[in-house]
CSV table of C-alpha atoms and ligand atoms in Angstrom, one decimal:
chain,number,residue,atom,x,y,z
A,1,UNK,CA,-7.1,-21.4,4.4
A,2,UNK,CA,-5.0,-23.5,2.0
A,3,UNK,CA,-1.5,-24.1,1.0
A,4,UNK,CA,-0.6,-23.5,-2.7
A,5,UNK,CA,3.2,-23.7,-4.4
A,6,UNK,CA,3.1,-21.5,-7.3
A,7,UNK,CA,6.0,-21.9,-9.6
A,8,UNK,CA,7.4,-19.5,-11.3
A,9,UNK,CA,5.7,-16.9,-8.7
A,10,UNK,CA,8.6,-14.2,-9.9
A,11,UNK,CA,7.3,-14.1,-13.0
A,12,UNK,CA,4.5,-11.8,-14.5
A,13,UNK,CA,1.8,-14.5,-14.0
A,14,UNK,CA,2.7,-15.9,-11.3
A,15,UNK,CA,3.4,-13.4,-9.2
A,16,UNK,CA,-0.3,-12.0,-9.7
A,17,UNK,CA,-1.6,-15.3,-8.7
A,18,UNK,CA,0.6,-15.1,-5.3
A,19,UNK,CA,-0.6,-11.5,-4.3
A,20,UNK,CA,-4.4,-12.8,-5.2
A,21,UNK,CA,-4.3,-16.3,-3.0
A,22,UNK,CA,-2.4,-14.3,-0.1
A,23,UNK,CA,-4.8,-11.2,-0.2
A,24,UNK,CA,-7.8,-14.4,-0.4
A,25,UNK,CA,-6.1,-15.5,3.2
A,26,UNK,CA,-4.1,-18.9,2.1
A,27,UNK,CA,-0.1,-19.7,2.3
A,28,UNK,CA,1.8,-19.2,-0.7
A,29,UNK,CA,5.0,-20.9,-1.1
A,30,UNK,CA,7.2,-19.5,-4.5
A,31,UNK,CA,9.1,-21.7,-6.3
A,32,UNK,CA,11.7,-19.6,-8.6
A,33,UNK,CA,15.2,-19.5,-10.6
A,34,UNK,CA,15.0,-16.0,-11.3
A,35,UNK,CA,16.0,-16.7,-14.5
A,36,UNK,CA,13.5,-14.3,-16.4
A,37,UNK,CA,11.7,-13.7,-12.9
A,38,UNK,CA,12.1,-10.6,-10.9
A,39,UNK,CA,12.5,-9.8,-7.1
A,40,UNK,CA,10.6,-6.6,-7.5
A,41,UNK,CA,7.7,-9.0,-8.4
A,42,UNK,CA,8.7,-10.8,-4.6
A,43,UNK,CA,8.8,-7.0,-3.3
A,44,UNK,CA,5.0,-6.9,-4.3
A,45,UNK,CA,4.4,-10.6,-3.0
A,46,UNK,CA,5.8,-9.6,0.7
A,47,UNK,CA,3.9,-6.5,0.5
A,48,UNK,CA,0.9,-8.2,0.5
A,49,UNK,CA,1.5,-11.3,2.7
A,50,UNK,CA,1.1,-11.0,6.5
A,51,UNK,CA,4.0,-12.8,8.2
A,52,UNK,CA,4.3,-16.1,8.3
A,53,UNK,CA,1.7,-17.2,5.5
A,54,UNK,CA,4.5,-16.3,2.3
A,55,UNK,CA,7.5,-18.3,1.9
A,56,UNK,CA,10.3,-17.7,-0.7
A,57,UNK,CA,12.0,-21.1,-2.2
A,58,UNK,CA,14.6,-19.9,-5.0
A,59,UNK,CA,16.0,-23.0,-7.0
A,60,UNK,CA,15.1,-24.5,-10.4
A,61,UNK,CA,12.5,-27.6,-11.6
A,62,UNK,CA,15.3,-29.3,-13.5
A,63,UNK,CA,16.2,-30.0,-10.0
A,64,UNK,CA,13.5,-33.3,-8.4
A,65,UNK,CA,14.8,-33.0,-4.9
A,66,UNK,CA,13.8,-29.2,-4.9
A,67,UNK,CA,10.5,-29.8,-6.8
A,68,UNK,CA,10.1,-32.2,-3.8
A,69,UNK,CA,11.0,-30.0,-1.0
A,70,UNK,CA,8.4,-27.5,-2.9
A,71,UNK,CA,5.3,-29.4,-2.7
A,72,UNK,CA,6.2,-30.7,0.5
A,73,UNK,CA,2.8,-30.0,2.8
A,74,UNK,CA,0.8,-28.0,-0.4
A,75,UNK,CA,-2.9,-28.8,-1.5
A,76,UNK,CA,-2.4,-27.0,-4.6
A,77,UNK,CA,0.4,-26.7,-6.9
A,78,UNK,CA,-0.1,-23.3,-9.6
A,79,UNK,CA,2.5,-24.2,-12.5
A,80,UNK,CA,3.6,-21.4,-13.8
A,81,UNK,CA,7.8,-21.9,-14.1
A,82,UNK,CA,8.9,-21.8,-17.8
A,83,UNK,CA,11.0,-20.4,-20.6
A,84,UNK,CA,7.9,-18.4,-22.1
A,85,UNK,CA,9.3,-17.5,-25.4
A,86,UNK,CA,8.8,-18.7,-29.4
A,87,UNK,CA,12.1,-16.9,-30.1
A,88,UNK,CA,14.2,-18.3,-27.5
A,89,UNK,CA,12.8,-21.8,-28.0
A,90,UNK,CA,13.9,-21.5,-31.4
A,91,UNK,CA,17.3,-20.3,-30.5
A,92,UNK,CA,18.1,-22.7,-28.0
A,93,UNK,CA,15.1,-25.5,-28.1
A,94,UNK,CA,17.0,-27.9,-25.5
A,95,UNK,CA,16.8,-25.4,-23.1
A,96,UNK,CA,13.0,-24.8,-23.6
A,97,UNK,CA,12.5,-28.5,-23.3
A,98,UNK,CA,14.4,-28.7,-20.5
A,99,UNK,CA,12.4,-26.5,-18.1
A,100,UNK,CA,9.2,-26.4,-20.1
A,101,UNK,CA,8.5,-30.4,-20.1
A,102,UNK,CA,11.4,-32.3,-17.7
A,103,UNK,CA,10.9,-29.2,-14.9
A,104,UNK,CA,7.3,-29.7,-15.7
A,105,UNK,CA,7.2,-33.8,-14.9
A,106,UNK,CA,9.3,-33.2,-11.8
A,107,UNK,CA,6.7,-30.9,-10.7
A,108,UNK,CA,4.0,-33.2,-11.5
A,109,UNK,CA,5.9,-36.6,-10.2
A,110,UNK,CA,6.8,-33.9,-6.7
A,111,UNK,CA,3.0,-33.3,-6.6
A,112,UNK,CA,1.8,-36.7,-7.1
A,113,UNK,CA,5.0,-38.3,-4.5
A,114,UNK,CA,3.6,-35.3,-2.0
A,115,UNK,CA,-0.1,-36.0,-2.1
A,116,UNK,CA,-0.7,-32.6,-3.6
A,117,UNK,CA,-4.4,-32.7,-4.6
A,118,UNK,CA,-4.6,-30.7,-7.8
A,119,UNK,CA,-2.1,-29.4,-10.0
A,120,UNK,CA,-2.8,-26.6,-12.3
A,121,UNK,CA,-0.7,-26.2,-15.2
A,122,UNK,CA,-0.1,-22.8,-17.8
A,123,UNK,CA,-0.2,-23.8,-21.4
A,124,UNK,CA,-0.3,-22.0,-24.4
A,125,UNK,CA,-2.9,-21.0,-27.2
A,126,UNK,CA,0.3,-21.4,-29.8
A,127,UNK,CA,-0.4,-25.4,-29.8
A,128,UNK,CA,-2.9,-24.5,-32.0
A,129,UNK,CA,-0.3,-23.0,-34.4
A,130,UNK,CA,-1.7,-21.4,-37.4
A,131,UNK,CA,-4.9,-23.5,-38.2
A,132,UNK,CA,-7.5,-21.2,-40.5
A,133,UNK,CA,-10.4,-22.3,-37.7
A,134,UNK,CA,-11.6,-19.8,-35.4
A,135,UNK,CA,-12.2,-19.0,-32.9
A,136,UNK,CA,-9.9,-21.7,-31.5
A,137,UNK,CA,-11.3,-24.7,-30.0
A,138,UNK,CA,-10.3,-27.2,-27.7
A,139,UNK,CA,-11.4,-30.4,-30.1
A,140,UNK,CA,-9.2,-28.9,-32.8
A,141,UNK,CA,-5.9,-30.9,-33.8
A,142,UNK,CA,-3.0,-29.3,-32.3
A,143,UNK,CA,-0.7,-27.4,-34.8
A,144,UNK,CA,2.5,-26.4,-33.4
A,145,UNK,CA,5.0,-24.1,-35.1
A,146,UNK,CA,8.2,-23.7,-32.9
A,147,UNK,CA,10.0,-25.5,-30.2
A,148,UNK,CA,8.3,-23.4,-27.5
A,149,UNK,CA,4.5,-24.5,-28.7
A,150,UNK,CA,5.5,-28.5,-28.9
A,151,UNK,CA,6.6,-27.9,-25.0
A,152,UNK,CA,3.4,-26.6,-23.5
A,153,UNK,CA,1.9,-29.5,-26.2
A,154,UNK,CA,3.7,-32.1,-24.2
A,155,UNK,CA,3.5,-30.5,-20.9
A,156,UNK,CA,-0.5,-31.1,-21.5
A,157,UNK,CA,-0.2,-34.8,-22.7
A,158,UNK,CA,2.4,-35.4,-19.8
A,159,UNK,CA,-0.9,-33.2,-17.3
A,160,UNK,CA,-3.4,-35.3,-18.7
A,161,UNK,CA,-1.3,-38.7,-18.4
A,162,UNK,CA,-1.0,-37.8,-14.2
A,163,UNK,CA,-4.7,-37.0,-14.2
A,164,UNK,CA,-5.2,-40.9,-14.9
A,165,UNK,CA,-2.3,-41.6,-12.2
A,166,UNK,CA,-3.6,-40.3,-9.2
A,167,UNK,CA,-3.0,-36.6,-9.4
A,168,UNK,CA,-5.4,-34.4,-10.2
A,169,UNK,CA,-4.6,-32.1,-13.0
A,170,UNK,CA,-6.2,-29.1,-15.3
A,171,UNK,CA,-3.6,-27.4,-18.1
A,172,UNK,CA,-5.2,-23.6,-18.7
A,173,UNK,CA,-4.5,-22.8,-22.0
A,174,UNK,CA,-3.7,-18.9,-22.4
A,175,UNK,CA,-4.2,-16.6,-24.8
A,176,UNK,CA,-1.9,-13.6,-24.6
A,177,UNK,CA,-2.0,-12.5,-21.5
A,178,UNK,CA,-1.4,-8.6,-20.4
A,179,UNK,CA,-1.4,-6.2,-17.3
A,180,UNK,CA,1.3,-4.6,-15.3
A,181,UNK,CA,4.6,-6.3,-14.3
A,182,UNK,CA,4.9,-7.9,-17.8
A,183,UNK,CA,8.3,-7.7,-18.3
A,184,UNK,CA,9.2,-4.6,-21.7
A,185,UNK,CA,13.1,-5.0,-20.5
A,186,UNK,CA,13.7,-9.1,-22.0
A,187,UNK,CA,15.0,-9.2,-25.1
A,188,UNK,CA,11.9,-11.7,-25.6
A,189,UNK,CA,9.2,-9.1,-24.3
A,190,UNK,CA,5.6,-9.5,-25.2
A,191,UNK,CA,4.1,-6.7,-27.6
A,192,UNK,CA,2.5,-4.7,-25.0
A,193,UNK,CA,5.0,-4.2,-23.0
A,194,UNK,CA,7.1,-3.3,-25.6
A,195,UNK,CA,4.8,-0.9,-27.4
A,196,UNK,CA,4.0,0.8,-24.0
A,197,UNK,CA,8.0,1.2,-23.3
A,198,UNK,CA,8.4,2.5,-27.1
A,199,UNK,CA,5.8,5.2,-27.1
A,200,UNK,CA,6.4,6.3,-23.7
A,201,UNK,CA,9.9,6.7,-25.0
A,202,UNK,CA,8.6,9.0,-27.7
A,203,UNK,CA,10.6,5.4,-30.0
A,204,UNK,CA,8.9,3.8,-33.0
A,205,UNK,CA,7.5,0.7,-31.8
A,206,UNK,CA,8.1,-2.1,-34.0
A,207,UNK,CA,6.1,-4.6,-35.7
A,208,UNK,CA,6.9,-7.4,-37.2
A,209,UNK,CA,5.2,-8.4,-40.4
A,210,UNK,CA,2.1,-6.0,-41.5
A,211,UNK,CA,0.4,-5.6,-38.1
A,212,UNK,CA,-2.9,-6.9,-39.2
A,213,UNK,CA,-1.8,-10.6,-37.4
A,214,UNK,CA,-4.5,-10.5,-34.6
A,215,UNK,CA,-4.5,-11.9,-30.8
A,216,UNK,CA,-7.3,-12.7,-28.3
A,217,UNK,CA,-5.4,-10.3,-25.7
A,218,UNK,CA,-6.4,-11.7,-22.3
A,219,UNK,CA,-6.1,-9.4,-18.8
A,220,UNK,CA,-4.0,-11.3,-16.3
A,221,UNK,CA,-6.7,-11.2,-13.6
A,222,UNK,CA,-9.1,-13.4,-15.8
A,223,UNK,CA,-6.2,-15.3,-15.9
A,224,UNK,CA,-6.1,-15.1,-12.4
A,225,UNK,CA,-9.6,-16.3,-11.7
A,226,UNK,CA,-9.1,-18.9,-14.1
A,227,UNK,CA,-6.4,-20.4,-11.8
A,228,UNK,CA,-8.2,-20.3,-8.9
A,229,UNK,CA,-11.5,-21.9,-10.6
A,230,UNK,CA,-8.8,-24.7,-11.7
A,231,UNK,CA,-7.9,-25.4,-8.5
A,232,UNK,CA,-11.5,-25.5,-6.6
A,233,UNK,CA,-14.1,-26.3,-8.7
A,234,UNK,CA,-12.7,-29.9,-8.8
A,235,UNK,CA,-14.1,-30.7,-12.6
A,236,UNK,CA,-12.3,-30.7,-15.8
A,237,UNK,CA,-9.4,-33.3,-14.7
A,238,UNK,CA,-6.8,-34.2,-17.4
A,239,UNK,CA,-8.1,-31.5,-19.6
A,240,UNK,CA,-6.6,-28.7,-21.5
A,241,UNK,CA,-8.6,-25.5,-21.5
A,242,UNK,CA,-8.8,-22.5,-23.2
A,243,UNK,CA,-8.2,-18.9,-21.0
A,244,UNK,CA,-9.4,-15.8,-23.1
A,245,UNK,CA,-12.0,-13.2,-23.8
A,246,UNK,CA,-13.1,-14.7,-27.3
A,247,UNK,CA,-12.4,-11.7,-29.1
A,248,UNK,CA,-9.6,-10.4,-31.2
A,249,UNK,CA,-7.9,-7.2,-31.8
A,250,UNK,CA,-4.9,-6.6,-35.0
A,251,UNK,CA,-1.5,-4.9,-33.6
A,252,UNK,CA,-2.1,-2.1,-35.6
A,253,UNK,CA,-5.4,-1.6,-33.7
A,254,UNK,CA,-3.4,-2.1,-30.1
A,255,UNK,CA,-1.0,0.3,-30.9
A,256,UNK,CA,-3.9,3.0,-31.8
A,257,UNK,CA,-6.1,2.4,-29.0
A,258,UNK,CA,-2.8,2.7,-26.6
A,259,UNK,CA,-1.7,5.9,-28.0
A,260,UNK,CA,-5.0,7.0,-27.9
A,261,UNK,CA,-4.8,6.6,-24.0
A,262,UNK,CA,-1.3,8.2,-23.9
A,263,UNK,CA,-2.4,10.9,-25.9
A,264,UNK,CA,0.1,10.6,-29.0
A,265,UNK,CA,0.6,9.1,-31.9
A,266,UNK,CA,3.5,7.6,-33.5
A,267,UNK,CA,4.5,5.2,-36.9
A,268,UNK,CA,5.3,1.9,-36.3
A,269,UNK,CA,8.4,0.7,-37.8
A,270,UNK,CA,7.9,-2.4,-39.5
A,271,UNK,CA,10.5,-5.5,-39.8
A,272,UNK,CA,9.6,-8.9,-41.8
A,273,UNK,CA,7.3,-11.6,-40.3
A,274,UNK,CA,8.9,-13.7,-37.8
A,275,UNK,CA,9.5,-17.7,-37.7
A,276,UNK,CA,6.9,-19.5,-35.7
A,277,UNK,CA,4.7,-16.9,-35.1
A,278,UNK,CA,0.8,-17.1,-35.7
A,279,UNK,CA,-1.3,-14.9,-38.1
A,280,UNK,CA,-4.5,-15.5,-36.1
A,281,UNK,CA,-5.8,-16.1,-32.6
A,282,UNK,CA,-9.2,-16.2,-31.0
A,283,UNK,CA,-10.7,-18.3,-28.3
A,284,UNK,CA,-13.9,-19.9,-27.8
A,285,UNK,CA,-13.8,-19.5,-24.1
A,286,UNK,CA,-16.9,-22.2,-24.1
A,287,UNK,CA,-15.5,-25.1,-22.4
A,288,UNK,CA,-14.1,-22.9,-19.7
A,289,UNK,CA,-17.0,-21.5,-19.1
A,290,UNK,CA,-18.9,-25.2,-18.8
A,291,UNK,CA,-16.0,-26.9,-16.6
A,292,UNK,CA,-14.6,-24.1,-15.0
A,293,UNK,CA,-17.9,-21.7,-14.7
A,294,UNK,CA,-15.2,-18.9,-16.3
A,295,UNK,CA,-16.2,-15.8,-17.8
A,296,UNK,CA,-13.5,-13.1,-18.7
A,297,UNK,CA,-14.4,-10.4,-15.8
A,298,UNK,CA,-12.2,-7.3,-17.4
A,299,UNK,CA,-12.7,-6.6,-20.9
A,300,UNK,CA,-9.6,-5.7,-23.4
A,301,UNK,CA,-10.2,-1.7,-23.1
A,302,UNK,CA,-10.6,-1.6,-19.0
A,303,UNK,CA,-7.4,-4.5,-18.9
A,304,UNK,CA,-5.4,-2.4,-21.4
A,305,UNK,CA,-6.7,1.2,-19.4
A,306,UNK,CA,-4.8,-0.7,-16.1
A,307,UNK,CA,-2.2,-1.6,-17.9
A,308,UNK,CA,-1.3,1.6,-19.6
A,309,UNK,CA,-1.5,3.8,-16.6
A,310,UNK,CA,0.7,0.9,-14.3
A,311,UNK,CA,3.4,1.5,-17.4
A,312,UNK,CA,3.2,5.5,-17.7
A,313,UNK,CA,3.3,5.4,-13.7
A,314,UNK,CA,5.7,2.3,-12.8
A,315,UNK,CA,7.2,1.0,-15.7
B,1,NAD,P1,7.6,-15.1,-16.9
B,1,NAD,O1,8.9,-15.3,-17.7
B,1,NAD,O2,7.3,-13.7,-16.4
B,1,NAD,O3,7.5,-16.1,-15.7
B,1,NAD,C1,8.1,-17.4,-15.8
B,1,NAD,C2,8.8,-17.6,-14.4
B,1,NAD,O4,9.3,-18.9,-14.4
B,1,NAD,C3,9.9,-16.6,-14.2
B,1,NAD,O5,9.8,-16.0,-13.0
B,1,NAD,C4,11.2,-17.5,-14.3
B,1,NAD,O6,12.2,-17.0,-13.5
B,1,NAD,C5,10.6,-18.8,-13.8
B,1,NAD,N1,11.4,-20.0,-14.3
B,1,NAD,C6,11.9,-20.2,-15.6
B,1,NAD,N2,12.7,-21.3,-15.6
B,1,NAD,C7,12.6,-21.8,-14.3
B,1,NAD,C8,13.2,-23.0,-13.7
B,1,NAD,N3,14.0,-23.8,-14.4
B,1,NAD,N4,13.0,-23.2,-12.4
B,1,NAD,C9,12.2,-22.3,-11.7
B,1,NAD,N5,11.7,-21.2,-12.2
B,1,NAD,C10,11.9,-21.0,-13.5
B,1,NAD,O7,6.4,-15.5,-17.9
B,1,NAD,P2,4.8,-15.4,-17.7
B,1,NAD,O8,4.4,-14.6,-18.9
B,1,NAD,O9,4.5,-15.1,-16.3
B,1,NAD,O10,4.4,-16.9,-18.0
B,1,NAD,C11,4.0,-17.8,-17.0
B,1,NAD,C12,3.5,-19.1,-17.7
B,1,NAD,O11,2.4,-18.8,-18.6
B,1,NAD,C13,4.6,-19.8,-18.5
B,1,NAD,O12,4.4,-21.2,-18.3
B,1,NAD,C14,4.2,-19.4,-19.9
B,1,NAD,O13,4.6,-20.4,-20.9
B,1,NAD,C15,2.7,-19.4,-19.8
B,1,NAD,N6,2.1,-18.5,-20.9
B,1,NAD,C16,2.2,-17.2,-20.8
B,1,NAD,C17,1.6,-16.4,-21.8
B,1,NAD,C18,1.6,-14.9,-21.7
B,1,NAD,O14,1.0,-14.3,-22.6
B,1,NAD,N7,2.4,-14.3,-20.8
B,1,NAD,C19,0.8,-17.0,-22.8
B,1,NAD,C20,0.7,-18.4,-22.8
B,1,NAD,C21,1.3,-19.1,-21.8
């Protein structure tokens, strides 16, 4: 058994990663704000945590004391707390940097001050911005387009800095990630979510731009596993690695292949291209696999099956 802090563990990500350690027999403590987090998610945590190996810390990164008091006695710190939106960062980019870098190096500086032996950080595949390269790889020059995507870009310089100061560190680069509990209420909601609330609705979902921009959609458990490899496998210190299945699917495609498994169809309703976001995005998932011995375990149609029914039952 082994003590992990995941932050941001109210979140979509991070609360999957909480059920998965507890139901795999460690402690979990949850570092959250609530700020886009939800306490149904800690609902779902408790559910699955015998007494006395889940504990609940609500407060914010910004704040060093409580990034201390969080790490205080954990082997493994899951970073996960952030302001996980383009849109938003370009709204109001102080804020993004506030929580997505200066929460991050509290976490890190907490970690390293605690003795915390790896720390595991979620970056983005939008550092990559809109190079004409793909798939995507790791030795490419970053590219970043918006506030949001230069965050996670210094949150992996500042990841791979520690690595060289003592604490061990891996930054998991992911590729738009999926599966139930993503959020479709936020007014920064990712596409799926928002498609499945649209059509279940019997709304237009919306688009934005001509729906042939693609993604490398990525089901949260291999994003899951990937965490966990992070964490034990001990190799890959100071890097930044892709998470992904190394394929890519358009939005117009998505949207088909979900109605198809709600059994409708509808139009989308499409609004101009927005700022900062990317035309392209696939993986190569190769240096995952070689550091990390990752391999994407659900494929886009069984992920997007999951995810579906969770929405048509749940959401
Ligand atoms: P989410 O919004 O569901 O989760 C983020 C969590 O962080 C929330 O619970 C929120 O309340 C918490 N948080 C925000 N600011 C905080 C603060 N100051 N102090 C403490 N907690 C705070 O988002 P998610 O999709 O689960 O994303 C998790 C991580 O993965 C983020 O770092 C995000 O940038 C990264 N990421 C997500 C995706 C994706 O497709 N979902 C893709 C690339 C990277």
């Amino acid at each position: 058994m082994s003590a992990y802090l995941v932050t941001g563990g109210a979140g979509f990500i991070g609360s999957h990663i909480a059920v998965r350690l507890l139901q795999g027999g460690h402690r979990v403590r949850v570092l959250d704000n609530l700020s886009t987090g939800r306490k149904e998610n800690l609902d779902v945590i408790r559910a699955a945590a015998p007494v006395g190996r889940f504990e609940w810390l609500e407060g914010d990164i910004r704040s060093i004391e409580t990034c201390r008091d969080a790490c205080e006695g954990v082997e493994y710190v899951l970073h996960q707390a952030a302001l996980a939106s383009v849109p938003r960062s370009i709204e109001n980019p102080s804020d993004t940097t506030a929580v997505n870098v200066c929460g991050l190096v509290n976490v890190l500086s907490a970690a390293k001050e605690k003795g915390v032996g790896r720390a595991v950080c979620a970056s983005s595949s939008s550092v990559y911005g809109d190079t004409p390269t793909l798939p995507k790889h790791e030795g490419m020059p970053p590219a970043p387009l918006s506030p949001y995507a230069v965050s996670k870009l210094a949150g992996e310089y500042f990841a791979r800095v520690f690595s060289t100061l003592g604490l061990g560190t891996v930054s998991l680069r992911y590729f738009n990630v999926f599966g139930p509990r993503q959020d479709p209420c936020s007014q920064y909601a990712a596409v799926i979510p928002l498609f499945a609330a649209a059509i279940l609705e019997g709304k237009r979902p919306r688009i934005f731009g001509d729906g042939k921009q693609d993604r490398d959609f990525t089901y949260i458990d291999n994003v899951v596993d990937a965490n966990l490899m992070a964490c034990t496998r001990g190799t890959g210190d100071g890097q930044a690695i892709n998470i992904a299945c190394g394929d890519r699917y358009t939005l117009l495609d998505l949207l088909e292949r979900m109605c198809g498994l709600l059994g409708t169809r509808v139009e989308p309703e499409f609004l101009p291209q927005r700022p900062g976001d990317v035309r392209h995005s696939q993986a190569s998932i190769d240096l995952a696999s070689r550091e990390l011995g990752f391999t994407p375990r659900i494929g886009f149609d069984e992920g997007l099956k999951r995810t579906v029914e969770y929405y048509r039952r749940d959401g």
